Amino acid sequence: MRALVLAAILTAGWVGAPAIADDAMPPLGAQCLSCHGSDGRPALADLPIIAGQQPLYLANALKAYRDGKRAAGQAMVMHEIVKNTTDAEIEALAQWFGGQQ
């Protein structure tokens, strides 16, 4: 399923995701795949691995990007991606990526 979502993003610029099962990636997670990899482990060494990361850390980082409180590295890119996310959407992303081993 993740490979199909990634293929859709890369070939059609698609940023949504279909309705999926509870154990599957949240819809907004499709936006994460192009940089962080289809499994949360990016191919590029200068991007963070988010798979298996502590969900609280991920949620706090995403909220800081969203709220403009994080300015290092790819902060501008991350801010644009998460600027309109709700706390609930961030929590869902953090839990899902944190649960990937």
C-alpha positions as a printed Julia matrix, in Angstrom:
101×3 Matrix{Float64}:
  0.0    0.0     0.0
  2.75   2.49    0.92
  4.53   1.85   -2.38
  1.32   2.61   -4.28
  0.83   5.89   -2.42
  4.45   6.89   -3.08
  4.09   6.03   -6.77
  0.98   8.2    -6.97
  2.78  11.14   -5.36
  5.79  10.89   -7.62
  3.91  10.38  -10.87
  0.89  12.6   -10.45
  1.78  15.1    -7.73
 -1.01  13.58   -5.65
 -0.97  14.72   -2.01
 -3.99  12.89   -0.63
 -4.45   9.28    0.28
 -7.41   6.95   -0.04
 -9.51   5.87    2.92
 -7.4    3.27    4.7
 -7.53   0.84    7.6
 -6.78   1.94   11.16
 -3.36   0.29   11.12
 -2.38   2.02    7.88
 -0.71   5.37    7.43
 -2.92   8.41    8.13
 -3.94  10.26    4.94
 -1.64  13.22    5.59
  1.31  10.82    5.84
  1.46  10.64    2.05
  3.12  14.06    2.12
  5.95  12.65    4.26
  6.91   9.87    1.87
  8.71  11.84   -0.82
 11.38  13.05    1.61
 11.29  10.58    4.51
 10.88   7.46    2.36
  7.99   5.06    1.99
  8.94   3.4     5.27
 10.06   6.48    7.24
 13.72   5.74    6.5
 14.97   8.21    3.89
 17.6    7.33    1.32
 19.34  10.68    1.84
 21.64  10.88    4.85
 20.71  14.48    5.72
 17.03  13.72    6.36
 15.82  12.35    9.69
 14.6    8.81   10.13
 11.09   9.12   11.51
 10.18   5.43   11.62
 10.33   4.17   15.18
 10.96   7.65   16.58
  9.26   8.48   19.88
  5.71   9.66   19.05
  5.88  12.47   21.62
  9.08  13.78   20.01
  7.54  13.6    16.52
  4.37  15.38   17.65
  6.33  18.11   19.42
  8.58  18.61   16.39
  5.64  18.81   13.97
  3.81  21.28   16.21
  6.96  23.4    16.48
  7.31  23.42   12.67
  3.62  24.25   12.27
  3.79  27.09   14.81
  7.02  28.55   13.36
  9.04  27.76   16.5
 11.6   25.57   14.75
 13.96  27.29   12.32
 16.91  24.97   11.66
 17.49  22.66    8.7
 14.42  22.13    6.54
 12.15  24.18    8.83
 10.72  26.3     6.01
  9.78  23.21    4.02
  8.31  21.48    7.05
  6.35  24.59    8.03
  4.7   24.73    4.62
  3.77  21.05    4.82
  2.24  21.14    8.31
  1.03  24.74    8.64
 -2.64  23.77    8.33
 -2.6   20.53   10.34
 -4.62  20.05   13.48
 -3.25  18.64   16.72
 -5.26  15.46   16.07
 -3.72  15.03   12.61
 -0.24  15.56   14.04
 -0.89  13.04   16.82
 -2.06  10.46   14.26
  1.07  10.97   12.14
  3.33  10.78   15.19
  1.72   7.58   16.44
  1.84   5.9    13.04
  5.43   6.78   12.14
  6.53   6.11   15.72
  5.02   2.65   15.48
  6.97   1.71   12.35
  9.88  -0.58   13.11
